[in-house]
mmCIF file of C-alpha atoms in Angstrom:
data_model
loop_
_atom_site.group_PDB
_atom_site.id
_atom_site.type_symbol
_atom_site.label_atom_id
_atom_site.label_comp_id
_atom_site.label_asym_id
_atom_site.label_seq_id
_atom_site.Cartn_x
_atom_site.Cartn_y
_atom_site.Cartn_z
ATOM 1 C CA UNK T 1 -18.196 6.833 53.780
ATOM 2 C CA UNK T 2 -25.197 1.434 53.138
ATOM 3 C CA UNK T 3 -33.833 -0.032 54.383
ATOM 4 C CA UNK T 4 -36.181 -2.161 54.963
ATOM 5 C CA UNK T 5 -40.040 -1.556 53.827
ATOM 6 C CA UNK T 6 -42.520 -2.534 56.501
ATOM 7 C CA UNK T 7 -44.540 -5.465 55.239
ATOM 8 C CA UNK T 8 -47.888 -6.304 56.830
ATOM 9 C CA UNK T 9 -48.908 -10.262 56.991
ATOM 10 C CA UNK T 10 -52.635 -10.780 56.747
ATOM 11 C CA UNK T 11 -54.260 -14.180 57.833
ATOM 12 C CA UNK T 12 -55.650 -16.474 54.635
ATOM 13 C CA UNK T 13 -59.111 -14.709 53.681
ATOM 14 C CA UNK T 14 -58.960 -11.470 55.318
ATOM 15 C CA UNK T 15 -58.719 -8.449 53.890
ATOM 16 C CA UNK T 16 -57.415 -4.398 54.996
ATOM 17 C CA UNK T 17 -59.479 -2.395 56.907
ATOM 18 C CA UNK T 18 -60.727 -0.043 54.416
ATOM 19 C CA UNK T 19 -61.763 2.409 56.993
ATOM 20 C CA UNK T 20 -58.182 2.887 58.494
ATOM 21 C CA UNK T 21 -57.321 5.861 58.342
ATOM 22 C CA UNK T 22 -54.155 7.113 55.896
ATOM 23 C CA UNK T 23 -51.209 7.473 58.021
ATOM 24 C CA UNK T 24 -50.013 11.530 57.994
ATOM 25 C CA UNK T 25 -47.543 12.058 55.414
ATOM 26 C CA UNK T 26 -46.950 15.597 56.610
ATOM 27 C CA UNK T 27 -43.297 14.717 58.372
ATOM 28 C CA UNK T 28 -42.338 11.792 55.251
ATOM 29 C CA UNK T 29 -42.706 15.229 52.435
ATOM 30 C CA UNK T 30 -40.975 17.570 54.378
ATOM 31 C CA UNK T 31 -38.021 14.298 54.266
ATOM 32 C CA UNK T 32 -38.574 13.853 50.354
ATOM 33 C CA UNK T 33 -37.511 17.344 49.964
ATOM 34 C CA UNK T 34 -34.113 16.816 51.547
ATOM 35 C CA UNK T 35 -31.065 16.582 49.043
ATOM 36 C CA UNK T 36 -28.372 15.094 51.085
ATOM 37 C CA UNK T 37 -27.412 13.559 54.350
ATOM 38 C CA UNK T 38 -24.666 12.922 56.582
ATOM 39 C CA UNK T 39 -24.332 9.870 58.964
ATOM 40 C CA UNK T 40 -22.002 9.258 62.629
ATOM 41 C CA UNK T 41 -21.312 6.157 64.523
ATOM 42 C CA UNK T 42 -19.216 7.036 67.067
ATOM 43 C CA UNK T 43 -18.105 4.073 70.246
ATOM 44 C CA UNK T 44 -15.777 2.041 71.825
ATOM 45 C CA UNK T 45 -14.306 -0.050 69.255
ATOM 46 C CA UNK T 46 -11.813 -3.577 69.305
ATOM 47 C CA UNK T 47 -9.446 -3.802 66.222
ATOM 48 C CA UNK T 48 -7.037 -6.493 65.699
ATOM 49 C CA UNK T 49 -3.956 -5.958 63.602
ATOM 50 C CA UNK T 50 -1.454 -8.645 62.740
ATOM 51 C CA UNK T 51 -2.627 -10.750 66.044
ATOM 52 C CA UNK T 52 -2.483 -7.628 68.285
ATOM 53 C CA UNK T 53 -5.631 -6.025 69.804
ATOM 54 C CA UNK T 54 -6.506 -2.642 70.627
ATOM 55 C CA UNK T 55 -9.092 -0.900 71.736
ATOM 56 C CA UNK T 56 -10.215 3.118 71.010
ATOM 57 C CA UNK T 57 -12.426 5.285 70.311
ATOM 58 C CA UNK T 58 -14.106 5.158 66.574
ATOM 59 C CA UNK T 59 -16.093 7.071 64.440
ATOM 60 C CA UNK T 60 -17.516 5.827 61.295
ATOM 61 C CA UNK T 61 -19.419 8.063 58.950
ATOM 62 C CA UNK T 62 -19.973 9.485 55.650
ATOM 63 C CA UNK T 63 -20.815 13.394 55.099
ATOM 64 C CA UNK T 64 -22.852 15.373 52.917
ATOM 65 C CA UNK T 65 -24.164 12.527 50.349
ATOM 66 C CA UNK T 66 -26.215 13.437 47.608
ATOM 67 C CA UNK T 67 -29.923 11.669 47.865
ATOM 68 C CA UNK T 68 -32.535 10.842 45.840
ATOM 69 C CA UNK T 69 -35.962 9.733 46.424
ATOM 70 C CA UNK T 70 -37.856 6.954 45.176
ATOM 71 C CA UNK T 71 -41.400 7.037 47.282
ATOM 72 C CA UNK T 72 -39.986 5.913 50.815
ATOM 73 C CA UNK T 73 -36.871 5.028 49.633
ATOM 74 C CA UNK T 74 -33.329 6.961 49.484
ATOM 75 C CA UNK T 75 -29.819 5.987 47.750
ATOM 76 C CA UNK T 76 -26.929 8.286 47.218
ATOM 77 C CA UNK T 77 -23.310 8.332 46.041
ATOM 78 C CA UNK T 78 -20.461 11.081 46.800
ATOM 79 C CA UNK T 79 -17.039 10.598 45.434
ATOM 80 C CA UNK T 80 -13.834 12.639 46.360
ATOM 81 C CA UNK T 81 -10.444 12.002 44.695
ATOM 82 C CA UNK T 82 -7.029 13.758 45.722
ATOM 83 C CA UNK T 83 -3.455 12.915 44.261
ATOM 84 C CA UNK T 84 -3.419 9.926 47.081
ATOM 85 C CA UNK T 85 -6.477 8.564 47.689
ATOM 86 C CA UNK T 86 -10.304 8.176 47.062
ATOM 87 C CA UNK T 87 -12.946 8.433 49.533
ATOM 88 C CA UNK T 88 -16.252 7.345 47.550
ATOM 89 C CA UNK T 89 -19.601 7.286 50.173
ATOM 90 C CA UNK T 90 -22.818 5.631 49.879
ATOM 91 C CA UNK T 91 -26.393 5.279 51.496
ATOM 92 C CA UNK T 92 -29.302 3.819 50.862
ATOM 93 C CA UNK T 93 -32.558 3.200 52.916
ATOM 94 C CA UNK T 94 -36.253 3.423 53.623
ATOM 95 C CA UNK T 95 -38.755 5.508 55.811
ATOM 96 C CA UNK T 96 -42.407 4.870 57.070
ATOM 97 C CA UNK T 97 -45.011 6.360 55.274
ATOM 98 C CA UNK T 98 -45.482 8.904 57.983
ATOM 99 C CA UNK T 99 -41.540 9.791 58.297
ATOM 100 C CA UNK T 100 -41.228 8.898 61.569
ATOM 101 C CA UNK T 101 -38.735 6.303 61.727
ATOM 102 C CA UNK T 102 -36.214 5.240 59.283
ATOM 103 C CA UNK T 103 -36.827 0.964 59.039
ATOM 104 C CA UNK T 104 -33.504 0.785 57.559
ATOM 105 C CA UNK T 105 -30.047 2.790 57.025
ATOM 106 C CA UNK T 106 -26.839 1.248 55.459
ATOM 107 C CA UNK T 107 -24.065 3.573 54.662
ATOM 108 C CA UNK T 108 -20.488 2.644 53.631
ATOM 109 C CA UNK T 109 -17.264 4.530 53.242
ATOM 110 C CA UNK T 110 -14.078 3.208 50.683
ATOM 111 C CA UNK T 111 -10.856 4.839 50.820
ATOM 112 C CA UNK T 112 -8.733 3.898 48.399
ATOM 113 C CA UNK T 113 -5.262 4.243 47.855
ATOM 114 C CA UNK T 114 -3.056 2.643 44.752
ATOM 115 C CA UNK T 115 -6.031 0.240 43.698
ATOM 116 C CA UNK T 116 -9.987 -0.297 44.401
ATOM 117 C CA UNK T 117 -8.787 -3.395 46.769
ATOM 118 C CA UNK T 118 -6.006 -0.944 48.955
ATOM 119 C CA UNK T 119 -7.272 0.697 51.661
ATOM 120 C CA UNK T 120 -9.947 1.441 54.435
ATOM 121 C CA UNK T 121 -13.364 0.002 54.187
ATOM 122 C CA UNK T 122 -16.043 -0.004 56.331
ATOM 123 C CA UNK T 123 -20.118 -1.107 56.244
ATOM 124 C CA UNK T 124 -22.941 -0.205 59.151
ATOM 125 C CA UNK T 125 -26.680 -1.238 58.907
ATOM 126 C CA UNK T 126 -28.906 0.454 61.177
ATOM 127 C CA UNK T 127 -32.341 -0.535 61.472
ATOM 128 C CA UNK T 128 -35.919 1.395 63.471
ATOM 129 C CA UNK T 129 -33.758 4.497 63.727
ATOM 130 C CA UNK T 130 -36.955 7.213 64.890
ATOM 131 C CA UNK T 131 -36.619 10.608 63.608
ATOM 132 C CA UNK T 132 -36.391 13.619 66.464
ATOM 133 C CA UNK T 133 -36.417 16.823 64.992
ATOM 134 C CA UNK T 134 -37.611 18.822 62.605
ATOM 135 C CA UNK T 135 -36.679 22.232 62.114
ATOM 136 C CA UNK T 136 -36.298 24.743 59.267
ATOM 137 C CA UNK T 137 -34.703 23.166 56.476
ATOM 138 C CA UNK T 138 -32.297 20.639 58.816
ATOM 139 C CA UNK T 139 -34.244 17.315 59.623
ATOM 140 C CA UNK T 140 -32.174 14.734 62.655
ATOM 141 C CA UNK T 141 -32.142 11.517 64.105
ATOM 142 C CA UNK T 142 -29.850 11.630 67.262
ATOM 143 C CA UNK T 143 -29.742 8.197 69.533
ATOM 144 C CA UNK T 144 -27.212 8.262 72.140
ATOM 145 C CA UNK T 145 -25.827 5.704 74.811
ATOM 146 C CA UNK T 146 -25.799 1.904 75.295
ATOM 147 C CA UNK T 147 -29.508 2.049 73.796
ATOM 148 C CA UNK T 148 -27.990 2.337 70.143
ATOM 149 C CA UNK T 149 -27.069 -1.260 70.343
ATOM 150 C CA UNK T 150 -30.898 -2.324 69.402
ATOM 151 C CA UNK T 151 -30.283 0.334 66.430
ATOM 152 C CA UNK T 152 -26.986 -1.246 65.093
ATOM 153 C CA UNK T 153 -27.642 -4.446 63.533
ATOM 154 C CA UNK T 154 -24.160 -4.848 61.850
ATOM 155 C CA UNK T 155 -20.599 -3.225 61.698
ATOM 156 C CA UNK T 156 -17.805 -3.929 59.464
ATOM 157 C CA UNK T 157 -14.572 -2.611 59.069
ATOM 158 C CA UNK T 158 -11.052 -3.718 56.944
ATOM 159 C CA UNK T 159 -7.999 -2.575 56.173
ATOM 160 C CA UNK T 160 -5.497 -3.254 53.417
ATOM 161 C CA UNK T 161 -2.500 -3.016 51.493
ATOM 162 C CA UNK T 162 -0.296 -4.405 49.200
ATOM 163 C CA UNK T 163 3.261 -6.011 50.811
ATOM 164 C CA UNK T 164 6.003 -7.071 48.740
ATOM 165 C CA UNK T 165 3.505 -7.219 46.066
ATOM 166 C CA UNK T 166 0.975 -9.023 47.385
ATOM 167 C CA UNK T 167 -2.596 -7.937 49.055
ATOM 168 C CA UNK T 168 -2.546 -8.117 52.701
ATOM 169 C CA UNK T 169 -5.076 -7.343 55.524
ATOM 170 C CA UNK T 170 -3.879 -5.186 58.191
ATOM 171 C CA UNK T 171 -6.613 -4.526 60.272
ATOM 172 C CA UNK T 172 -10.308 -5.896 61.142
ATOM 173 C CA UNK T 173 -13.083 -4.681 63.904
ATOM 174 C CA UNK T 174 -13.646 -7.331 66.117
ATOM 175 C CA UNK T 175 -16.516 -6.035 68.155
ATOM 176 C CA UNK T 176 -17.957 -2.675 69.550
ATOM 177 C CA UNK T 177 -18.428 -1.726 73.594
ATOM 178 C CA UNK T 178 -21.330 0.630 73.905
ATOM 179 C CA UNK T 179 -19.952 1.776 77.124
ATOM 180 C CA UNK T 180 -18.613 5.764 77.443
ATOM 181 C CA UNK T 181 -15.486 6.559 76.682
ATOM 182 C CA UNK T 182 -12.606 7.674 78.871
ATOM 183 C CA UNK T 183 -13.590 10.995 78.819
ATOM 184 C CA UNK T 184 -17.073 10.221 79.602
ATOM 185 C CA UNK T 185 -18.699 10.936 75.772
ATOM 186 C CA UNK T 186 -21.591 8.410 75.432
ATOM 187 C CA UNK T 187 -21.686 6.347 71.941
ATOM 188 C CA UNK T 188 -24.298 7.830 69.991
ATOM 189 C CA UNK T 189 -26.152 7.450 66.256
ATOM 190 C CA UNK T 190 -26.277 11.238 64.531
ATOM 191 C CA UNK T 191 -28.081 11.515 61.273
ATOM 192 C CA UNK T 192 -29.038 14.903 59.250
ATOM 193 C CA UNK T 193 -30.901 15.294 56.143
ATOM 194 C CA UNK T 194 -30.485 18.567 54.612
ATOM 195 C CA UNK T 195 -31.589 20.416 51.404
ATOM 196 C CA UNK T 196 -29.167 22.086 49.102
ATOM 197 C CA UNK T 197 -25.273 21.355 49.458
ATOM 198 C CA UNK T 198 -25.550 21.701 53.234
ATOM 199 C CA UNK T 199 -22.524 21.448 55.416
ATOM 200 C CA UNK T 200 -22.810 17.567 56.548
ATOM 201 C CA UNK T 201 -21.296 17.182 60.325
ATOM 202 C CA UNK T 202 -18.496 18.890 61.656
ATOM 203 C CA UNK T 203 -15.511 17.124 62.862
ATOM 204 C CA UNK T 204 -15.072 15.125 65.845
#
């Protein structure tokens, strides 16, 4: 299984305060060093397929991505093929200068099946994500409950296939309940960076 640099607005004829101090980049190199990541969105989520709605629990993510850095900015691309389908993931985002928050997060996640237009597809934008922990060679940002919502700024999701020959869509997301679940599990954000292959998260 897709941020935004911070821009700072100065009135006409004014100029930066020269004797600001640099922000500390200690937490943003120990990021840059990271190789891949993995990404989880997991809630209450509304589907509709073929005029019937349903609602279940959902996880959307993409594991163990390859990154590379460009200054604050991150992309990477994994692709996976078997005999029946391929699962191609992507990110791409930004962090402040001092690595404690990531302004922006977009991953995506295509599986296809007979052609690039049949199958699942999904798309989440996250946005002021702050970064928690850092330990070792394993750097997280864990947000959990109905306070994700102001971290979620968009969700996507599609499904289709081809019917008698022609391209069809079977399912869409309608909308997302940050409520818990039946069992009680809380929706939560989970992002790792890692160094070296890494194991990405482990299943639900």
């Amino acid at each position: 299984m897709p941020l935004i640099a911070l821009l700072l607005v100065l009135p006409f004829g004014c100029a930066p305060d020269l004797d600001a101090s640099e922000p500390d980049t200690t937490k943003a190199d120990l990021l840059k060093k990271t190789t891949n990541m993995s990404v989880r969105l997991y809630g209450i989520m509304e589907f509709e397929t073929f005029g019937i709605v349903f609602r279940h629990p959902t996880t959307l993510e993409v594991l163990t991505v390859p990154i590379g850095w460009m200054l604050d900015s991150f992309r990477g691309f994994r692709e996976e093929k078997t005999p029946t389908q391929t699962v191609t993931d992507q990110v791409h985002g930004t962090i402040t200068p001092d690595g404690q928050w990531m302004t922006s997060l977009v991953f995506t996640r295509r599986i296809t099946h007979t052609s690039p237009d049949d199958g699942v597809f999904y798309e989440v934008t996250l946005k002021n994500v702050p970064i928690s922990s850092f330990e070792n060679e394993l750097i997280t940002a864990n947000e959990i409950g109905s306070d994700i919502l102001k971290h979620v700024e968009k969700v996507s999701y599609i499904e289709k296939s081809y019917s008698n020959g022609q391209l069809v869509t079977n399912t869409v997301l309608v909308s997302t309940d940050w409520t818990k679940d039946a069992a009680g599990l809380a929706p939560y954000i989970l992002i790792l960076f890692e160094e070296g292959e890494g194991g990405g998260l482990p299943p639900c």
